[in-house]
């Protein structure tokens, strides 16, 4: 059955299946084509009733490289209207709203990933809105004469669209929770910190993210300049707009591989490498227009006053990057300190982990240290920074993938919290993922979006409660791994 809603851009027709109506691919801003791909998002209008029964276009992007293309869903849908949202609603009025920002290192991903289907949230009384935003050079490249952080400007525009339109879908604009994983979690932490997003949401969920991701604009510009050089065009909006999207994406891929192969800070900028680790060529930048400081610094100063926060990580985040790539198997005991030193890890921390984990291989120690450095510690620091200004809650996801060596790796929690195990296409779940755990986690996200309280004590630096999600039982733990994590100074 069709359903029609009037939005600020025009009328949209969705499709009702049972108790849930889905509106897919609704533009929240005009198509960013040509030189407009490097400008701030602009309003959009259309005449008549726009069909919103199929997923919208995805931002230009490369596919994931092997072996990750076999582990992560990444549908690519061509078309100009990439700035679009999907809305799943049960109808009614005054309902809580969860706005989802996908991950993908700011260069991949979309709201069309099967695991992000919002039917279960709508079924349980929470309207789910998933957002596409510009990626890569178009979204986050530093371009002379163009506003920086265009992908984040898109996210702010999407949140303003929610404020203006969600009541027409049955939602309450005063009960908006923003959530995201990986680059999406980094986006959420950044949105918590910037004046432009103030008042656009009430709660925030940061999954496997960080509030430390913001490079200096003068450093990050070296990546965009190199892409323009590879394309043989001027480093400007006009120059980059003069090439085909296929050529632009191909040049970005080449530059990303070069950076990953040799993450030289003298070439790519000190903050670019320090923040992105050499594996994330583009990211938000401190431009003194949208972003004025590293997000955690602004949050510690009260930028997210009154915002409830749910933040967490998986137990073995970094194994996703070291095991499939073969890095974990290749690292020797002799090479381990040098590999971690290249990530900025002090030798005393490496030594502590080696001593604490005599049963682990060098590759496993590498993954453990990197997991804590990139995800665990920044999450704890975010909760600590927000504690004086809001109510933070911490979780850890510990269920292990059946794929050999991956453990509770990066992105594994997604189909659990969305309750989409039945349709998830990733082999990470191996056909044995426990639905009971999905029921539990999904209910927590629904409860948090509805009340701001996930059901366990809020985080404080004295007792440090962390809900650990696992099967057959989840456990509330006090200060897990306190002695080992103390080497980081938290």
XYZ file of C-alpha atoms in Angstrom:
490
model
C 0.000 0.000 0.000
C 1.297 3.455 -0.904
C 1.514 6.354 1.557
C 2.071 10.030 0.727
C 3.739 12.617 2.985
C 4.336 16.306 2.299
C 7.907 17.434 3.033
C 9.663 20.791 2.694
C 10.931 19.665 -0.720
C 7.638 18.295 -2.017
C 5.419 15.249 -1.753
C 6.888 11.741 -1.397
C 5.244 8.361 -1.843
C 6.418 5.472 0.316
C 5.455 1.839 0.638
C 3.666 0.263 3.611
C 4.424 -3.330 4.511
C 2.509 -4.536 7.536
C 2.804 -1.920 10.282
C 5.842 -0.115 8.851
C 6.029 2.424 6.042
C 9.358 3.009 4.315
C 10.210 6.183 2.402
C 13.483 5.662 0.566
C 15.846 8.052 -1.203
C 14.174 11.335 -0.175
C 16.424 14.269 -1.168
C 17.166 16.581 1.742
C 19.351 18.864 -0.408
C 19.885 19.556 -4.099
C 22.032 17.263 -6.218
C 25.705 18.256 -5.698
C 26.827 18.031 -9.319
C 29.584 19.849 -11.205
C 31.251 22.566 -9.166
C 28.376 22.328 -6.652
C 29.936 19.060 -5.534
C 32.486 21.258 -3.751
C 30.064 23.771 -2.226
C 27.740 23.729 0.772
C 24.447 21.827 0.324
C 21.572 23.807 -1.170
C 17.778 23.496 -0.709
C 15.821 21.178 -2.999
C 12.294 21.332 -4.434
C 10.312 19.160 -6.829
C 6.852 19.204 -8.350
C 4.273 16.482 -8.058
C 4.631 13.309 -6.016
C 8.135 11.841 -5.896
C 8.402 8.058 -5.756
C 10.260 7.030 -2.599
C 9.927 3.261 -2.792
C 13.487 2.443 -3.919
C 16.883 3.271 -2.434
C 18.410 6.523 -3.612
C 21.764 7.210 -5.243
C 24.956 6.677 -3.265
C 27.863 9.095 -3.070
C 30.663 8.513 -5.609
C 33.156 6.102 -4.055
C 35.495 3.229 -4.800
C 34.502 -0.272 -3.846
C 36.139 -1.893 -0.852
C 39.384 -3.589 -1.819
C 39.902 -7.348 -1.418
C 39.427 -9.071 0.955
C 37.122 -6.485 2.513
C 34.806 -6.455 -0.477
C 33.792 -9.954 0.605
C 33.234 -8.961 4.235
C 31.315 -5.689 3.968
C 28.189 -4.798 2.006
C 28.666 -1.686 -0.113
C 25.901 -1.194 -2.698
C 26.686 1.466 -5.280
C 23.676 3.142 -6.886
C 24.402 5.736 -9.584
C 22.563 9.023 -9.849
C 22.930 12.730 -9.021
C 20.642 12.941 -5.957
C 23.124 11.466 -3.500
C 22.053 13.713 -0.607
C 19.098 11.623 0.477
C 17.567 9.991 3.536
C 15.565 6.841 4.164
C 12.737 6.954 6.712
C 11.062 3.964 8.337
C 7.990 4.824 10.428
C 5.106 3.001 12.115
C 2.946 6.104 11.857
C 1.362 7.906 14.777
C 2.773 11.024 16.403
C 5.330 12.153 18.946
C 7.624 9.169 18.365
C 11.344 9.132 19.185
C 13.697 9.367 16.210
C 17.075 7.718 15.583
C 19.192 9.303 12.825
C 21.897 6.953 11.487
C 25.218 8.030 9.937
C 27.038 5.162 8.209
C 30.721 4.338 8.473
C 33.314 3.670 5.786
C 36.409 5.793 6.580
C 34.721 8.881 5.065
C 35.242 7.365 1.600
C 32.827 4.394 1.465
C 29.379 3.374 2.641
C 25.762 4.450 2.259
C 22.313 4.266 3.809
C 21.545 1.391 1.427
C 23.599 -1.236 3.284
C 21.215 -4.142 4.037
C 22.231 -4.296 7.712
C 20.951 -0.707 8.143
C 17.332 -1.523 7.329
C 15.203 0.397 9.811
C 12.147 -1.855 9.870
C 12.859 -3.298 13.322
C 13.270 0.148 14.874
C 9.973 1.310 13.383
C 8.315 -1.932 14.495
C 9.419 -1.111 18.037
C 8.211 2.484 18.002
C 11.324 4.425 16.945
C 11.452 6.208 13.585
C 14.741 5.392 11.838
C 16.278 7.952 9.475
C 19.454 6.931 7.631
C 21.567 9.557 5.887
C 23.771 9.649 2.789
C 26.457 12.330 2.773
C 29.293 13.226 0.410
C 32.430 11.121 0.707
C 36.058 11.244 -0.346
C 37.407 14.388 -1.948
C 33.911 15.711 -2.678
C 32.895 15.374 0.952
C 36.067 15.999 2.925
C 38.842 17.159 0.619
C 40.337 20.579 1.335
C 39.779 22.634 -1.833
C 40.900 26.269 -2.226
C 37.880 28.560 -2.457
C 35.433 25.878 -1.262
C 34.051 25.309 2.230
C 35.748 22.422 4.003
C 33.915 19.572 5.754
C 31.211 19.414 3.094
C 30.218 15.918 4.205
C 29.580 17.257 7.698
C 27.684 20.208 6.266
C 25.519 17.585 4.573
C 24.945 15.870 7.908
C 23.919 19.157 9.517
C 21.553 19.820 6.591
C 20.035 16.359 7.077
C 19.475 17.060 10.783
C 17.797 20.358 9.910
C 15.612 18.428 7.440
C 14.637 16.093 10.282
C 13.711 19.048 12.484
C 11.524 20.510 9.730
C 9.907 17.327 8.469
C 9.924 14.445 10.924
C 6.604 15.392 12.520
C 4.943 14.655 9.163
C 6.225 11.071 9.493
C 5.033 10.766 13.110
C 8.237 11.816 14.864
C 8.996 14.286 17.629
C 11.739 16.770 16.605
C 12.564 17.254 20.297
C 13.358 13.522 20.737
C 16.095 13.023 18.144
C 19.035 10.704 18.803
C 21.964 10.670 16.390
C 23.996 7.484 16.000
C 26.838 6.179 13.884
C 29.584 3.580 13.678
C 33.263 3.983 12.742
C 33.438 7.134 10.560
C 29.768 7.566 11.423
C 30.667 7.451 15.117
C 33.431 9.992 14.490
C 30.837 12.136 12.739
C 28.480 11.910 15.722
C 31.253 12.939 18.132
C 32.081 15.860 15.846
C 28.423 16.914 15.622
C 28.333 16.926 19.428
C 31.166 19.453 19.417
C 30.195 22.045 16.797
C 27.925 25.090 17.190
C 26.214 24.455 13.836
C 24.573 21.262 15.167
C 23.549 22.592 18.576
C 19.863 22.029 19.306
C 19.372 19.589 16.426
C 19.460 16.443 18.611
C 19.031 15.375 22.226
C 21.025 12.155 22.485
C 24.028 10.596 20.783
C 25.379 7.095 20.144
C 29.069 6.691 19.217
C 29.872 3.136 18.097
C 33.539 2.284 17.469
C 34.311 5.931 16.912
C 36.479 8.656 18.371
C 36.259 12.304 19.346
C 39.891 12.862 18.368
C 39.439 12.873 14.590
C 40.151 16.300 13.133
C 43.187 17.105 11.015
C 44.643 20.524 10.365
C 43.320 21.944 7.109
C 46.795 22.860 5.898
C 47.915 19.248 6.334
C 44.835 17.609 4.844
C 45.045 19.777 1.733
C 48.043 17.786 0.562
C 45.793 14.809 -0.211
C 43.391 16.789 -2.398
C 46.289 18.545 -4.095
C 47.853 15.185 -4.937
C 44.558 13.904 -6.378
C 44.283 17.003 -8.582
C 47.898 16.558 -9.671
C 47.241 12.926 -10.632
C 44.269 14.050 -12.696
C 46.261 16.807 -14.385
C 43.837 19.542 -13.320
C 43.938 22.642 -11.171
C 43.501 22.095 -7.436
C 40.136 23.868 -7.324
C 36.419 23.118 -7.535
C 36.446 23.922 -11.250
C 39.453 21.735 -11.896
C 38.149 18.718 -10.027
C 34.659 19.150 -11.471
C 36.114 18.989 -14.984
C 36.965 15.288 -14.713
C 34.602 12.333 -14.766
C 33.479 10.770 -11.492
C 35.102 7.504 -12.508
C 38.460 9.231 -12.988
C 38.082 11.123 -9.721
C 37.349 7.937 -7.777
C 40.217 6.091 -9.473
C 42.688 8.859 -8.583
C 41.516 8.832 -4.978
C 42.073 5.081 -4.801
C 45.654 5.412 -6.127
C 46.501 8.167 -3.634
C 44.987 6.161 -0.757
C 47.102 3.129 -1.643
C 50.239 5.288 -1.820
C 49.501 6.770 1.592
C 48.798 3.375 3.132
C 52.002 1.942 1.634
C 54.136 4.809 2.880
C 52.383 7.004 5.476
C 55.012 9.746 5.358
C 53.930 12.763 7.447
C 56.330 15.030 5.566
C 54.376 14.295 2.399
C 50.811 14.014 3.663
C 50.911 16.255 6.727
C 51.667 15.375 10.338
C 48.072 15.623 11.570
C 46.712 13.743 8.536
C 48.845 10.714 9.394
C 48.478 11.050 13.159
C 44.680 11.235 13.009
C 44.042 8.875 10.102
C 46.839 6.428 10.794
C 47.742 6.377 7.118
C 44.621 4.365 6.304
C 42.143 7.273 6.224
C 43.154 9.830 3.562
C 40.225 12.178 4.182
C 38.520 13.205 7.391
C 37.016 16.266 9.095
C 39.401 19.209 9.395
C 39.692 22.169 11.738
C 38.636 24.964 9.398
C 37.586 27.587 12.007
C 34.241 27.881 10.235
C 32.448 24.642 11.094
C 35.028 22.907 13.315
C 37.017 25.070 15.709
C 38.869 22.470 17.755
C 39.459 18.758 18.148
C 35.979 17.473 19.126
C 36.976 16.028 22.509
C 38.476 19.365 23.565
C 35.220 21.170 22.751
C 33.157 18.441 24.437
C 35.270 18.624 27.596
C 34.569 22.371 27.631
C 30.813 21.753 27.533
C 29.936 21.915 23.825
C 27.518 18.964 24.246
C 25.883 20.239 27.425
C 22.813 18.168 28.339
C 23.378 15.477 25.689
C 22.887 11.856 26.801
C 25.640 9.643 25.385
C 25.857 5.917 24.683
C 29.342 4.961 23.499
C 31.139 1.690 23.005
C 33.551 -0.523 21.142
C 34.067 -4.157 20.229
C 36.582 -6.304 22.102
C 38.783 -7.024 19.082
C 38.180 -4.006 16.818
C 41.505 -3.954 15.019
C 41.613 -7.629 14.113
C 39.329 -6.646 11.252
C 42.224 -4.675 9.761
C 45.101 -7.012 10.631
C 43.772 -10.545 10.113
C 42.118 -10.461 6.641
C 44.989 -8.356 5.287
C 47.580 -10.878 6.479
C 49.345 -8.317 8.658
C 48.690 -10.225 11.890
C 50.265 -13.378 10.500
C 53.273 -11.493 9.124
C 54.272 -9.590 12.259
C 57.162 -11.113 14.182
C 58.166 -10.516 17.796
C 61.105 -8.440 16.554
C 58.953 -6.356 14.226
C 56.106 -5.770 16.698
C 57.619 -2.782 18.586
C 58.555 -1.092 15.320
C 55.084 -1.656 13.826
C 53.406 -0.150 16.877
C 55.930 2.688 17.085
C 54.842 3.596 13.561
C 51.327 4.045 14.978
C 52.667 6.334 17.687
C 52.564 3.707 20.469
C 55.250 4.282 23.157
C 57.547 1.293 23.727
C 56.528 0.946 27.381
C 52.926 0.294 26.350
C 53.980 -2.364 23.860
C 56.154 -3.990 26.503
C 53.291 -4.007 29.001
C 50.946 -5.778 26.593
C 53.576 -8.339 25.625
C 54.107 -9.102 29.308
C 50.376 -9.245 30.061
C 49.554 -11.527 27.126
C 52.178 -14.303 26.924
C 49.659 -16.597 25.222
C 49.114 -14.219 22.305
C 51.065 -14.182 19.041
C 52.815 -10.942 17.992
C 49.984 -10.323 15.520
C 47.382 -10.738 18.245
C 49.267 -8.334 20.508
C 49.438 -5.849 17.639
C 45.668 -6.059 17.212
C 45.058 -5.732 20.957
C 47.224 -2.645 21.341
C 45.801 -1.006 18.222
C 42.245 -1.775 19.342
C 42.803 0.035 22.600
C 44.744 2.911 21.038
C 42.292 3.668 18.244
C 38.948 2.717 19.815
C 38.853 1.697 23.496
C 40.838 4.564 24.994
C 39.232 7.317 22.868
C 35.784 5.975 23.856
C 36.652 6.070 27.555
C 38.087 9.562 27.124
C 34.902 10.707 25.376
C 32.727 9.405 28.219
C 35.027 11.068 30.754
C 34.898 14.382 28.878
C 31.104 14.337 28.676
C 30.526 13.225 32.275
C 30.424 16.770 33.775
C 28.043 17.972 31.054
C 25.672 15.054 30.322
C 24.989 11.427 31.123
C 27.351 8.952 29.426
C 26.972 5.169 29.308
C 29.602 2.692 28.083
C 29.313 -0.738 26.481
C 31.609 -3.374 24.997
C 30.548 -5.885 22.338
C 32.288 -9.218 22.963
C 30.572 -11.909 20.837
C 33.140 -13.423 18.509
C 32.707 -14.004 14.797
C 33.074 -17.625 13.682
C 35.573 -16.483 11.041
C 39.015 -17.580 12.178
C 40.988 -15.017 14.144
C 38.552 -12.113 13.869
C 37.008 -12.318 17.333
C 34.642 -9.469 18.210
C 35.905 -7.347 15.343
C 35.088 -3.915 13.978
C 31.530 -3.554 12.586
C 30.358 -6.899 13.987
C 27.742 -5.373 16.306
C 25.781 -3.654 13.530
C 23.342 -6.399 12.545
C 22.698 -7.059 16.234
C 21.704 -3.495 17.142
C 19.663 -3.070 13.947
C 18.121 -6.550 14.490
C 18.874 -7.491 10.885
C 20.683 -10.801 11.395
C 18.029 -12.485 9.257
C 18.911 -10.392 6.199
C 22.581 -9.557 6.882
C 24.748 -10.546 3.925
C 28.190 -10.418 5.572
C 29.974 -13.734 6.251
C 31.164 -12.221 9.541
C 28.069 -13.724 11.186
C 28.636 -17.197 9.762
C 25.006 -18.207 10.032
C 25.427 -18.832 13.767
C 24.929 -15.372 15.254
C 22.579 -15.599 18.264
C 19.229 -13.889 17.740
C 18.841 -13.619 21.514
C 21.770 -11.200 21.617
C 20.280 -9.202 18.756
C 16.980 -8.983 20.635
C 18.830 -7.716 23.704
C 21.036 -5.154 21.975
C 18.316 -3.821 19.715
C 16.063 -3.320 22.744
C 18.800 -1.292 24.435
C 19.142 1.057 21.460
C 15.345 1.442 21.323
C 15.219 2.203 25.036
C 18.057 4.705 24.857
C 16.486 6.544 21.921
C 13.199 6.629 23.822
C 14.334 7.498 27.363
C 18.058 8.333 27.330
C 18.734 5.491 29.789
C 19.949 2.148 28.338
C 19.290 0.279 31.585
C 22.587 0.253 33.502
C 24.470 2.809 35.646
C 25.997 5.793 33.907
C 29.761 5.996 33.531
C 31.905 7.589 36.208
C 35.633 7.510 36.724
C 35.380 5.828 40.137
C 33.358 2.673 39.396
C 33.620 2.670 35.561
C 30.612 0.457 34.756
C 30.670 -1.101 31.269
C 27.896 -3.302 29.891
C 29.528 -6.195 28.042
C 27.250 -7.687 25.377
C 27.884 -11.379 24.773
C 26.156 -14.730 24.427
C 24.884 -16.686 26.313
C 24.844 -13.812 28.805
C 25.709 -10.138 28.899
C 27.372 -8.782 32.035
C 27.716 -5.401 33.698
C 31.395 -5.113 34.613
C 33.124 -2.644 36.914
C 36.349 -1.172 35.501
C 37.161 -4.044 33.120
C 40.904 -4.527 32.464
C 41.644 -1.584 34.747
C 45.288 -2.536 35.367
C 46.144 -2.972 31.690
C 44.310 0.158 30.551
C 46.033 2.184 33.247
C 49.201 2.257 31.113
C 47.329 4.694 28.853
C 46.732 7.087 31.733
C 42.949 6.658 31.865
